[in-house]
PDB file of C-alpha atoms in Angstrom:
ATOM      1  CA  MET A   1     -17.367  16.974  12.148  1.00  0.00           C
ATOM      2  CA  ASN A   2     -19.265  13.755  13.073  1.00  0.00           C
ATOM      3  CA  ALA A   3     -17.665  10.056  11.408  1.00  0.00           C
ATOM      4  CA  ASN A   4     -20.440   7.453  10.144  1.00  0.00           C
ATOM      5  CA  ALA A   5     -18.621   4.114  11.271  1.00  0.00           C
ATOM      6  CA  SER A   6     -19.037   0.940  10.236  1.00  0.00           C
ATOM      7  CA  PRO A   7     -17.014  -1.578  12.691  1.00  0.00           C
ATOM      8  CA  ALA A   8     -13.812  -0.038  10.653  1.00  0.00           C
ATOM      9  CA  VAL A   9     -14.411   0.948   7.648  1.00  0.00           C
ATOM     10  CA  HIS A  10     -15.590   5.238   8.441  1.00  0.00           C
ATOM     11  CA  THR A  11     -16.929   8.319   6.192  1.00  0.00           C
ATOM     12  CA  TRP A  12     -16.543  11.602   6.064  1.00  0.00           C
ATOM     13  CA  SER A  13     -19.985  12.868   3.151  1.00  0.00           C
ATOM     14  CA  THR A  14     -20.249  16.716   2.901  1.00  0.00           C
ATOM     15  CA  ASP A  15     -24.221  16.107   1.958  1.00  0.00           C
ATOM     16  CA  ALA A  16     -24.852  14.992   6.070  1.00  0.00           C
ATOM     17  CA  VAL A  17     -24.544  19.887   5.739  1.00  0.00           C
ATOM     18  CA  PRO A  18     -25.874  21.912   3.034  1.00  0.00           C
ATOM     19  CA  PRO A  19     -24.265  23.528   0.509  1.00  0.00           C
ATOM     20  CA  ALA A  20     -23.952  27.120   1.383  1.00  0.00           C
ATOM     21  CA  GLN A  21     -21.336  24.549   4.421  1.00  0.00           C
ATOM     22  CA  ARG A  22     -19.917  21.797   2.490  1.00  0.00           C
ATOM     23  CA  LEU A  23     -15.804  23.825   2.055  1.00  0.00           C
ATOM     24  CA  ASP A  24     -15.737  23.874   4.902  1.00  0.00           C
ATOM     25  CA  TYR A  25     -17.288  20.620   6.680  1.00  0.00           C
ATOM     26  CA  TRP A  26     -15.299  18.658   4.086  1.00  0.00           C
ATOM     27  CA  ILE A  27     -11.689  20.414   5.048  1.00  0.00           C
ATOM     28  CA  GLY A  28     -12.713  18.932   9.014  1.00  0.00           C
ATOM     29  CA  ALA A  29     -13.923  15.490   7.457  1.00  0.00           C
ATOM     30  CA  VAL A  30      -9.805  16.350   5.557  1.00  0.00           C
ATOM     31  CA  CYS A  31      -7.997  18.061   9.479  1.00  0.00           C
ATOM     32  CA  GLU A  32      -9.648  14.720  10.978  1.00  0.00           C
ATOM     33  CA  GLY A  33      -9.643  11.891   8.696  1.00  0.00           C
ATOM     34  CA  PHE A  34      -6.118  11.933   7.074  1.00  0.00           C
ATOM     35  CA  LEU A  35      -3.701  15.726   9.119  1.00  0.00           C
ATOM     36  CA  GLU A  36      -4.496  18.968   9.200  1.00  0.00           C
ATOM     37  CA  MET A  37      -4.143  20.848   5.791  1.00  0.00           C
ATOM     38  CA  ASP A  38      -5.827  23.599   4.003  1.00  0.00           C
ATOM     39  CA  VAL A  39      -8.218  22.949   0.770  1.00  0.00           C
ATOM     40  CA  THR A  40      -9.961  25.470  -2.007  1.00  0.00           C
ATOM     41  CA  SER A  41     -11.789  24.667  -4.103  1.00  0.00           C
ATOM     42  CA  SER A  42     -13.361  27.377  -6.809  1.00  0.00           C
ATOM     43  CA  LEU A  43     -16.747  24.708  -6.750  1.00  0.00           C
ATOM     44  CA  ALA A  44     -17.284  25.632  -3.639  1.00  0.00           C
ATOM     45  CA  GLY A  45     -21.367  26.645  -4.854  1.00  0.00           C
ATOM     46  CA  SER A  46     -21.089  22.853  -5.329  1.00  0.00           C
ATOM     47  CA  PHE A  47     -18.568  21.660  -4.041  1.00  0.00           C
ATOM     48  CA  GLY A  48     -19.176  17.816  -2.896  1.00  0.00           C
ATOM     49  CA  ALA A  49     -17.080  14.931  -1.534  1.00  0.00           C
ATOM     50  CA  THR A  50     -16.784  11.422  -0.262  1.00  0.00           C
ATOM     51  CA  LEU A  51     -13.702  10.126   2.209  1.00  0.00           C
ATOM     52  CA  GLU A  52     -14.004   6.262   3.704  1.00  0.00           C
ATOM     53  CA  SER A  53     -11.104   5.341   5.310  1.00  0.00           C
ATOM     54  CA  ALA A  54     -10.236   2.210   6.438  1.00  0.00           C
ATOM     55  CA  PRO A  55      -7.186  -0.147   8.473  1.00  0.00           C
ATOM     56  CA  LEU A  56      -5.038  -2.326   6.376  1.00  0.00           C
ATOM     57  CA  GLY A  57      -2.787  -3.970   8.818  1.00  0.00           C
ATOM     58  CA  ALA A  58       0.374  -1.358   9.408  1.00  0.00           C
ATOM     59  CA  ILE A  59      -0.751   1.382   6.904  1.00  0.00           C
ATOM     60  CA  GLY A  60      -4.802   2.997   6.392  1.00  0.00           C
ATOM     61  CA  VAL A  61      -6.737   2.921   2.629  1.00  0.00           C
ATOM     62  CA  ASN A  62      -8.366   5.713   1.952  1.00  0.00           C
ATOM     63  CA  ARG A  63     -10.201   6.684  -0.737  1.00  0.00           C
ATOM     64  CA  VAL A  64     -11.025  10.273  -1.685  1.00  0.00           C
ATOM     65  CA  ARG A  65     -14.390  11.555  -3.627  1.00  0.00           C
ATOM     66  CA  GLY A  66     -15.375  14.798  -4.880  1.00  0.00           C
ATOM     67  CA  SER A  67     -14.893  17.575  -6.652  1.00  0.00           C
ATOM     68  CA  ALA A  68     -11.440  19.369  -8.573  1.00  0.00           C
ATOM     69  CA  GLN A  69      -9.649  21.588  -5.210  1.00  0.00           C
ATOM     70  CA  ASP A  70      -6.521  21.767  -4.443  1.00  0.00           C
ATOM     71  CA  VAL A  71      -4.664  20.641  -0.705  1.00  0.00           C
ATOM     72  CA  TYR A  72      -1.735  22.386   0.704  1.00  0.00           C
ATOM     73  CA  ARG A  73       0.417  21.094   3.831  1.00  0.00           C
ATOM     74  CA  ARG A  74       1.138  23.649   5.098  1.00  0.00           C
ATOM     75  CA  ARG A  75       4.110  24.271   8.491  1.00  0.00           C
ATOM     76  CA  ARG A  76       1.788  25.720  10.704  1.00  0.00           C
ATOM     77  CA  ALA A  77      -0.514  22.583   9.946  1.00  0.00           C
ATOM     78  CA  ILE A  78       2.954  20.658  10.636  1.00  0.00           C
ATOM     79  CA  ALA A  79       3.423  21.645  13.669  1.00  0.00           C
ATOM     80  CA  GLN A  80       0.375  20.512  14.854  1.00  0.00           C
ATOM     81  CA  SER A  81      -0.092  17.601  13.716  1.00  0.00           C
ATOM     82  CA  ARG A  82       0.910  14.999  16.430  1.00  0.00           C
ATOM     83  CA  SER A  83       1.834  12.230  13.430  1.00  0.00           C
ATOM     84  CA  ASN A  84       3.272  12.006  10.345  1.00  0.00           C
ATOM     85  CA  TYR A  85       3.106   9.560   7.171  1.00  0.00           C
ATOM     86  CA  TYR A  86       3.954   9.403   3.901  1.00  0.00           C
ATOM     87  CA  TYR A  87       1.390   9.237   1.274  1.00  0.00           C
ATOM     88  CA  LEU A  88       0.589   7.045  -1.829  1.00  0.00           C
ATOM     89  CA  LEU A  89      -1.487   8.876  -3.436  1.00  0.00           C
ATOM     90  CA  CYS A  90      -2.578   7.181  -6.977  1.00  0.00           C
ATOM     91  CA  LYS A  91      -5.825   8.957  -9.242  1.00  0.00           C
ATOM     92  CA  THR A  92      -7.412   6.990 -12.184  1.00  0.00           C
ATOM     93  CA  ASP A  93     -10.046   9.253 -13.731  1.00  0.00           C
ATOM     94  CA  SER A  94      -7.820  12.676 -14.681  1.00  0.00           C
ATOM     95  CA  PRO A  95      -4.844  14.160 -14.412  1.00  0.00           C
ATOM     96  CA  TRP A  96      -2.947  16.420 -11.785  1.00  0.00           C
ATOM     97  CA  VAL A  97      -0.469  18.035 -10.378  1.00  0.00           C
ATOM     98  CA  ALA A  98       1.820  16.904  -6.884  1.00  0.00           C
ATOM     99  CA  VAL A  99       4.553  20.360  -5.958  1.00  0.00           C
ATOM    100  CA  GLN A 100       6.788  19.103  -2.948  1.00  0.00           C
ATOM    101  CA  ASP A 101      10.986  19.774  -1.758  1.00  0.00           C
ATOM    102  CA  GLY A 102      10.973  22.562  -4.990  1.00  0.00           C
ATOM    103  CA  ARG A 103      10.004  20.146  -7.232  1.00  0.00           C
ATOM    104  CA  SER A 104       6.585  18.981  -9.893  1.00  0.00           C
ATOM    105  CA  ALA A 105       5.196  16.080 -10.430  1.00  0.00           C
ATOM    106  CA  ARG A 106       2.738  15.969 -13.059  1.00  0.00           C
ATOM    107  CA  MET A 107       0.570  12.416 -13.381  1.00  0.00           C
ATOM    108  CA  LEU A 108      -0.990  11.124 -15.656  1.00  0.00           C
ATOM    109  CA  PRO A 109      -4.304   8.351 -15.221  1.00  0.00           C
ATOM    110  CA  GLY A 110      -2.992   5.895 -13.255  1.00  0.00           C
ATOM    111  CA  ASP A 111       0.512   6.910 -12.163  1.00  0.00           C
ATOM    112  CA  LEU A 112       2.520   7.065  -8.654  1.00  0.00           C
ATOM    113  CA  VAL A 113       3.528   9.271  -6.033  1.00  0.00           C
ATOM    114  CA  LEU A 114       5.083   9.086  -2.734  1.00  0.00           C
ATOM    115  CA  VAL A 115       4.558  12.695  -0.631  1.00  0.00           C
ATOM    116  CA  ASP A 116       5.846  13.017   2.850  1.00  0.00           C
ATOM    117  CA  SER A 117       3.782  14.990   5.610  1.00  0.00           C
ATOM    118  CA  ARG A 118       6.246  16.363   7.547  1.00  0.00           C
ATOM    119  CA  ARG A 119       7.060  18.902   4.878  1.00  0.00           C
ATOM    120  CA  CYS A 120       5.093  21.216   2.748  1.00  0.00           C
ATOM    121  CA  TYR A 121       3.722  19.891   0.131  1.00  0.00           C
ATOM    122  CA  GLU A 122       0.311  20.552  -2.348  1.00  0.00           C
ATOM    123  CA  LEU A 123      -1.742  18.988  -4.535  1.00  0.00           C
ATOM    124  CA  ARG A 124      -3.851  20.370  -7.828  1.00  0.00           C
ATOM    125  CA  LEU A 125      -6.432  18.298  -8.192  1.00  0.00           C
ATOM    126  CA  LEU A 126      -7.571  19.806 -11.171  1.00  0.00           C
ATOM    127  CA  GLN A 127     -10.996  17.471 -12.853  1.00  0.00           C
ATOM    128  CA  SER A 128     -11.812  15.270 -10.014  1.00  0.00           C
ATOM    129  CA  ALA A 129     -11.025  14.722  -6.042  1.00  0.00           C
ATOM    130  CA  ASP A 130     -11.246  10.417  -7.292  1.00  0.00           C
ATOM    131  CA  THR A 131      -8.312   9.009  -5.235  1.00  0.00           C
ATOM    132  CA  LEU A 132      -6.501   5.827  -3.493  1.00  0.00           C
ATOM    133  CA  SER A 133      -4.616   7.350  -1.068  1.00  0.00           C
ATOM    134  CA  LEU A 134      -1.798   4.339   0.788  1.00  0.00           C
ATOM    135  CA  GLU A 135      -0.849   6.132   5.115  1.00  0.00           C
ATOM    136  CA  LEU A 136       1.935   4.566   5.116  1.00  0.00           C
ATOM    137  CA  PRO A 137       4.083   4.794   8.112  1.00  0.00           C
ATOM    138  CA  THR A 138       7.641   6.836   8.279  1.00  0.00           C
ATOM    139  CA  ALA A 139       9.491   3.695   9.039  1.00  0.00           C
ATOM    140  CA  TRP A 140       7.857   1.440   7.618  1.00  0.00           C
ATOM    141  CA  VAL A 141       8.984   3.681   4.396  1.00  0.00           C
ATOM    142  CA  GLU A 142      11.829   3.884   5.102  1.00  0.00           C
ATOM    143  CA  SER A 143      12.740   0.540   5.332  1.00  0.00           C
ATOM    144  CA  TRP A 144      11.640  -0.229   2.072  1.00  0.00           C
ATOM    145  CA  LEU A 145      13.323   3.130   0.512  1.00  0.00           C
ATOM    146  CA  PRO A 146      16.230   3.882   2.199  1.00  0.00           C
ATOM    147  CA  ASP A 147      16.732   7.174   0.678  1.00  0.00           C
ATOM    148  CA  ALA A 148      12.497   7.819   0.803  1.00  0.00           C
ATOM    149  CA  GLY A 149      12.763  11.495   1.146  1.00  0.00           C
ATOM    150  CA  GLY A 150      14.589  11.916  -2.103  1.00  0.00           C
ATOM    151  CA  GLN A 151      11.334   9.809  -3.718  1.00  0.00           C
ATOM    152  CA  VAL A 152       9.214  12.588  -2.768  1.00  0.00           C
ATOM    153  CA  ALA A 153       7.044  14.030  -6.267  1.00  0.00           C
ATOM    154  CA  ARG A 154       8.712  12.332  -7.963  1.00  0.00           C
ATOM    155  CA  ARG A 155       6.431  10.804 -10.310  1.00  0.00           C
ATOM    156  CA  ILE A 156       5.577   6.841 -10.817  1.00  0.00           C
ATOM    157  CA  ASP A 157       4.582   5.215 -14.125  1.00  0.00           C
ATOM    158  CA  GLY A 158       1.732   3.389 -13.786  1.00  0.00           C
ATOM    159  CA  GLN A 159       1.831   2.179 -16.957  1.00  0.00           C
ATOM    160  CA  SER A 160       5.262   0.455 -17.389  1.00  0.00           C
ATOM    161  CA  GLY A 161       6.997  -1.663 -15.020  1.00  0.00           C
ATOM    162  CA  TRP A 162       6.976  -2.219 -11.604  1.00  0.00           C
ATOM    163  CA  GLY A 163       4.973   1.044 -11.846  1.00  0.00           C
ATOM    164  CA  ARG A 164       2.508  -0.636 -13.672  1.00  0.00           C
ATOM    165  CA  VAL A 165       2.609  -4.030 -11.921  1.00  0.00           C
ATOM    166  CA  LEU A 166       2.578  -1.138  -7.874  1.00  0.00           C
ATOM    167  CA  SER A 167      -0.360   0.664  -9.649  1.00  0.00           C
ATOM    168  CA  GLY A 168      -2.752  -2.519 -10.372  1.00  0.00           C
ATOM    169  CA  PHE A 169      -1.946  -3.807  -7.081  1.00  0.00           C
ATOM    170  CA  ALA A 170      -3.741  -0.105  -5.377  1.00  0.00           C
ATOM    171  CA  GLN A 171      -5.970  -0.402  -6.782  1.00  0.00           C
ATOM    172  CA  GLN A 172      -7.432  -3.938  -6.256  1.00  0.00           C
ATOM    173  CA  LEU A 173      -7.392  -2.002  -2.358  1.00  0.00           C
ATOM    174  CA  SER A 174      -9.892  -0.048  -0.630  1.00  0.00           C
ATOM    175  CA  PRO A 175     -11.547   0.425   2.318  1.00  0.00           C
ATOM    176  CA  GLN A 176     -14.380  -1.647   2.466  1.00  0.00           C
ATOM    177  CA  GLY A 177     -11.162  -4.626   0.713  1.00  0.00           C
ATOM    178  CA  ALA A 178      -9.642  -4.323   4.511  1.00  0.00           C
ATOM    179  CA  LEU A 179     -12.560  -5.188   6.167  1.00  0.00           C
ATOM    180  CA  LYS A 180     -11.979  -8.606   4.900  1.00  0.00           C
ATOM    181  CA  PRO A 181      -8.751  -8.849   2.821  1.00  0.00           C
ATOM    182  CA  PRO A 182      -8.352 -11.395   0.643  1.00  0.00           C
ATOM    183  CA  LEU A 183      -5.112 -12.984   1.820  1.00  0.00           C
ATOM    184  CA  PRO A 184      -3.139 -11.779   5.427  1.00  0.00           C
ATOM    185  CA  ALA A 185      -2.574  -7.730   6.291  1.00  0.00           C
ATOM    186  CA  ALA A 186       0.553  -8.594   6.711  1.00  0.00           C
ATOM    187  CA  LEU A 187       1.272 -10.917   3.586  1.00  0.00           C
ATOM    188  CA  LEU A 188      -0.302  -7.428   1.347  1.00  0.00           C
ATOM    189  CA  THR A 189       1.753  -4.428   2.923  1.00  0.00           C
ATOM    190  CA  ASP A 190       4.623  -7.109   2.353  1.00  0.00           C
ATOM    191  CA  HIS A 191       3.634  -6.743  -0.900  1.00  0.00           C
ATOM    192  CA  LEU A 192       3.072  -3.704  -1.816  1.00  0.00           C
ATOM    193  CA  GLY A 193       6.262  -2.733  -0.034  1.00  0.00           C
ATOM    194  CA  GLY A 194       8.571  -4.826  -1.620  1.00  0.00           C
ATOM    195  CA  LEU A 195       6.341  -3.097  -5.116  1.00  0.00           C
ATOM    196  CA  LEU A 196       7.412   0.136  -3.704  1.00  0.00           C
ATOM    197  CA  ALA A 197      10.502  -0.288  -3.740  1.00  0.00           C
ATOM    198  CA  LEU A 198      10.895  -2.171  -7.556  1.00  0.00           C
ATOM    199  CA  ALA A 199       9.181   1.646  -8.753  1.00  0.00           C
ATOM    200  CA  ALA A 200      10.975   3.770  -7.099  1.00  0.00           C
ATOM    201  CA  GLY A 201      14.207   2.101  -8.580  1.00  0.00           C
ATOM    202  CA  THR A 202      15.766   1.995  -5.424  1.00  0.00           C
ATOM    203  CA  ALA A 203      15.076  -2.019  -3.917  1.00  0.00           C
ATOM    204  CA  CYS A 204      19.161  -2.893  -5.020  1.00  0.00           C
ATOM    205  CA  ASP A 205      20.813   0.264  -3.535  1.00  0.00           C
ATOM    206  CA  ALA A 206      22.879  -2.102  -0.405  1.00  0.00           C
ATOM    207  CA  GLY A 207      23.867   0.956   0.237  1.00  0.00           C
ATOM    208  CA  GLY A 208      28.449   1.410   1.410  1.00  0.00           C
ATOM    209  CA  SER A 209      31.344   1.003  -0.412  1.00  0.00           C
ATOM    210  CA  ALA A 210      31.698  -3.574   1.240  1.00  0.00           C
ATOM    211  CA  ALA A 211      29.073  -4.149  -0.922  1.00  0.00           C
ATOM    212  CA  PRO A 212      27.860  -8.513  -0.837  1.00  0.00           C
ATOM    213  CA  SER A 213      29.092  -9.419  -4.789  1.00  0.00           C
ATOM    214  CA  GLU A 214      26.986 -10.956  -6.371  1.00  0.00           C
ATOM    215  CA  SER A 215      27.691 -14.573  -5.826  1.00  0.00           C
ATOM    216  CA  ALA A 216      26.763 -13.778  -2.553  1.00  0.00           C
ATOM    217  CA  ARG A 217      23.229 -12.310  -3.221  1.00  0.00           C
ATOM    218  CA  ALA A 218      22.316 -14.538  -5.144  1.00  0.00           C
ATOM    219  CA  ALA A 219      23.286 -17.118  -1.793  1.00  0.00           C
ATOM    220  CA  LEU A 220      21.271 -15.652   0.503  1.00  0.00           C
ATOM    221  CA  ARG A 221      18.424 -15.506  -1.967  1.00  0.00           C
ATOM    222  CA  ARG A 222      18.318 -19.009  -2.222  1.00  0.00           C
ATOM    223  CA  ARG A 223      18.955 -19.247   1.652  1.00  0.00           C
ATOM    224  CA  VAL A 224      15.388 -17.355   2.153  1.00  0.00           C
ATOM    225  CA  LEU A 225      13.843 -18.570  -0.515  1.00  0.00           C
ATOM    226  CA  ASP A 226      14.352 -22.592   0.527  1.00  0.00           C
ATOM    227  CA  ALA A 227      13.980 -21.147   4.335  1.00  0.00           C
ATOM    228  CA  THR A 228      10.498 -19.558   3.244  1.00  0.00           C
ATOM    229  CA  ARG A 229       9.410 -23.054   0.972  1.00  0.00           C
ATOM    230  CA  GLU A 230      10.483 -24.988   3.652  1.00  0.00           C
ATOM    231  CA  ARG A 231       7.780 -23.118   6.447  1.00  0.00           C
ATOM    232  CA  HIS A 232       5.507 -22.285   4.367  1.00  0.00           C
ATOM    233  CA  ALA A 233       2.969 -24.199   6.039  1.00  0.00           C
ATOM    234  CA  GLU A 234       3.466 -22.131   9.040  1.00  0.00           C
ATOM    235  CA  PRO A 235       0.161 -20.675  10.158  1.00  0.00           C
ATOM    236  CA  GLY A 236       1.422 -16.328  10.449  1.00  0.00           C
ATOM    237  CA  LEU A 237       4.583 -17.147   8.737  1.00  0.00           C
ATOM    238  CA  THR A 238       6.351 -13.252   8.016  1.00  0.00           C
ATOM    239  CA  ALA A 239       9.589 -12.434   6.142  1.00  0.00           C
ATOM    240  CA  ALA A 240      10.405 -11.182  10.467  1.00  0.00           C
ATOM    241  CA  GLY A 241      10.077 -14.405  11.503  1.00  0.00           C
ATOM    242  CA  VAL A 242      12.339 -16.239   7.921  1.00  0.00           C
ATOM    243  CA  ALA A 243      14.656 -13.421   8.825  1.00  0.00           C
ATOM    244  CA  ARG A 244      15.427 -14.006  13.072  1.00  0.00           C
ATOM    245  CA  GLY A 245      15.838 -18.185  11.287  1.00  0.00           C
ATOM    246  CA  LEU A 246      18.536 -17.777   9.080  1.00  0.00           C
ATOM    247  CA  GLY A 247      20.247 -14.416  11.238  1.00  0.00           C
ATOM    248  CA  ILE A 248      20.003 -11.893   9.183  1.00  0.00           C
ATOM    249  CA  SER A 249      18.479  -8.769   8.419  1.00  0.00           C
ATOM    250  CA  GLU A 250      14.422  -8.090   7.446  1.00  0.00           C
ATOM    251  CA  ARG A 251      16.048  -5.433   4.865  1.00  0.00           C
ATOM    252  CA  SER A 252      18.414  -7.976   3.520  1.00  0.00           C
ATOM    253  CA  LEU A 253      15.745  -9.700   3.319  1.00  0.00           C
ATOM    254  CA  HIS A 254      13.386  -8.374   1.014  1.00  0.00           C
ATOM    255  CA  ARG A 255      16.266  -6.185  -0.532  1.00  0.00           C
ATOM    256  CA  CYS A 256      17.715  -9.503  -1.954  1.00  0.00           C
ATOM    257  CA  LEU A 257      14.238 -10.569  -2.761  1.00  0.00           C
ATOM    258  CA  CYS A 258      13.756  -7.987  -4.812  1.00  0.00           C
ATOM    259  CA  GLU A 259      16.573  -7.998  -7.043  1.00  0.00           C
ATOM    260  CA  GLY A 260      16.014 -11.638  -7.681  1.00  0.00           C
ATOM    261  CA  SER A 261      12.348  -9.447  -8.670  1.00  0.00           C
ATOM    262  CA  THR A 262       9.477 -10.441  -6.892  1.00  0.00           C
ATOM    263  CA  THR A 263       8.409 -10.297  -2.570  1.00  0.00           C
ATOM    264  CA  PHE A 264       8.282 -12.281   0.545  1.00  0.00           C
ATOM    265  CA  ALA A 265       4.058 -12.721   0.161  1.00  0.00           C
ATOM    266  CA  ALA A 266       5.166 -13.416  -3.515  1.00  0.00           C
ATOM    267  CA  ALA A 267       6.949 -16.386  -2.893  1.00  0.00           C
ATOM    268  CA  LEU A 268       4.694 -16.944   0.222  1.00  0.00           C
ATOM    269  CA  THR A 269       1.792 -17.214  -1.875  1.00  0.00           C
ATOM    270  CA  GLY A 270       3.371 -19.483  -5.010  1.00  0.00           C
ATOM    271  CA  PHE A 271       4.405 -22.003  -2.603  1.00  0.00           C
ATOM    272  CA  ARG A 272       1.058 -22.049  -1.185  1.00  0.00           C
ATOM    273  CA  MET A 273      -0.613 -22.322  -3.726  1.00  0.00           C
ATOM    274  CA  GLN A 274       1.498 -24.942  -5.636  1.00  0.00           C
ATOM    275  CA  VAL A 275       1.762 -27.120  -2.308  1.00  0.00           C
ATOM    276  CA  ALA A 276      -2.473 -26.582  -3.076  1.00  0.00           C
ATOM    277  CA  ARG A 277      -2.663 -27.279  -6.500  1.00  0.00           C
ATOM    278  CA  ARG A 278      -0.680 -31.318  -6.111  1.00  0.00           C
ATOM    279  CA  MET A 279      -3.219 -31.725  -3.363  1.00  0.00           C
ATOM    280  CA  LEU A 280      -6.771 -30.766  -5.380  1.00  0.00           C
ATOM    281  CA  GLY A 281      -4.732 -33.579  -8.365  1.00  0.00           C
ATOM    282  CA  ASP A 282      -4.186 -36.173  -5.879  1.00  0.00           C
ATOM    283  CA  ALA A 283      -7.207 -38.204  -5.527  1.00  0.00           C
ATOM    284  CA  ARG A 284      -5.317 -39.320  -1.311  1.00  0.00           C
ATOM    285  CA  PHE A 285      -7.126 -35.781  -0.907  1.00  0.00           C
ATOM    286  CA  ASP A 286     -10.450 -36.114  -2.023  1.00  0.00           C
ATOM    287  CA  ARG A 287     -11.558 -36.355   1.175  1.00  0.00           C
ATOM    288  CA  LEU A 288     -10.439 -32.874   2.441  1.00  0.00           C
ATOM    289  CA  SER A 289     -12.234 -29.731   1.179  1.00  0.00           C
ATOM    290  CA  ILE A 290     -10.862 -26.392  -0.894  1.00  0.00           C
ATOM    291  CA  ALA A 291     -11.116 -24.067   3.543  1.00  0.00           C
ATOM    292  CA  GLU A 292      -9.450 -27.759   5.191  1.00  0.00           C
ATOM    293  CA  ILE A 293      -6.383 -27.850   2.100  1.00  0.00           C
ATOM    294  CA  GLY A 294      -6.321 -23.882   2.700  1.00  0.00           C
ATOM    295  CA  LEU A 295      -5.655 -24.412   6.113  1.00  0.00           C
ATOM    296  CA  ARG A 296      -3.067 -27.476   5.690  1.00  0.00           C
ATOM    297  CA  VAL A 297      -0.513 -25.016   3.740  1.00  0.00           C
ATOM    298  CA  GLY A 298      -0.502 -22.370   6.258  1.00  0.00           C
ATOM    299  CA  LEU A 299      -3.827 -20.125   5.667  1.00  0.00           C
ATOM    300  CA  ALA A 300      -4.886 -19.975   9.698  1.00  0.00           C
ATOM    301  CA  ASP A 301      -8.220 -17.829   8.372  1.00  0.00           C
ATOM    302  CA  ALA A 302      -9.124 -19.735   5.217  1.00  0.00           C
ATOM    303  CA  SER A 303     -10.988 -17.897   3.593  1.00  0.00           C
ATOM    304  CA  HIS A 304      -8.156 -16.423   2.450  1.00  0.00           C
ATOM    305  CA  PHE A 305      -7.196 -19.795  -0.093  1.00  0.00           C
ATOM    306  CA  VAL A 306     -11.242 -20.129  -1.206  1.00  0.00           C
ATOM    307  CA  ALA A 307     -11.079 -16.228  -2.213  1.00  0.00           C
ATOM    308  CA  ASN A 308      -8.291 -17.317  -4.813  1.00  0.00           C
ATOM    309  CA  SER A 309      -9.133 -21.217  -4.978  1.00  0.00           C
ATOM    310  CA  ALA A 310     -11.362 -21.287  -8.468  1.00  0.00           C
ATOM    311  CA  GLY A 311      -7.808 -20.478 -10.497  1.00  0.00           C
ATOM    312  CA  ILE A 312      -6.126 -22.959  -9.058  1.00  0.00           C
ATOM    313  CA  SER A 313      -8.386 -25.871  -9.282  1.00  0.00           C
ATOM    314  CA  ALA A 314      -8.950 -24.132 -12.767  1.00  0.00           C
TER     315      ALA A 314
END
């Protein structure tokens, strides 16, 4: 199977082969682009599908479009895989079903579900295969979700609460957008992780019987936000860097922010935009371009700021 590649986006399409060979080609494409899996379809005679894939920092952004199909991850395929991931899946056009660990999640358009490639699963794409699939390293997911294994095949409601926010954010991701993300990839993936934790409802699980008091957690959150505000102008500032400066774990940093209904990426972006807004309204900075202001508030790639400047200067 050959992939047609741009510098970062890989594309597989059944249009590359005659109709009689398309389902077989697609099985190979799925195995090459994702993991070893089996695919069946009642539409074998008229089957068609496309897979686009690109990296966004630590994660992979995949977009599948095509005919209805059933996808199976079986023990034999698991034994053959060199790597494993969690996948966060979202369809916006039609209902579908995800099955893993004896649970069956019946999904509505916009809903999300997490599956673990280390265990058998089944995806029943009943009307179409049009799906956003985010490939997430296992250690990355488990740093956000202490009980990640217990979250698989559980429907995340994409129409309410944090699930709605997560769904809206995920739907903005695309392989093409991963080439030139609107913010640094590390910020976007941090934001995704925080929203996933909030939507799954496990972000505030401190673990153990000696959980910090509410006042202690609030005090830590203030320290984290104060440190982030003070260091906002540092290009490439990350949650890990702030955590090191405060002498706490990165997981503790993310947890305390999630308890305050925010994420590191959202807080850092908010502080940067506040300063940028003041600079844009101050005549002393009239000689600076929008890109130069972006650099001054900590955006190493000024294009990240230019792409979001319309709402700030409005």
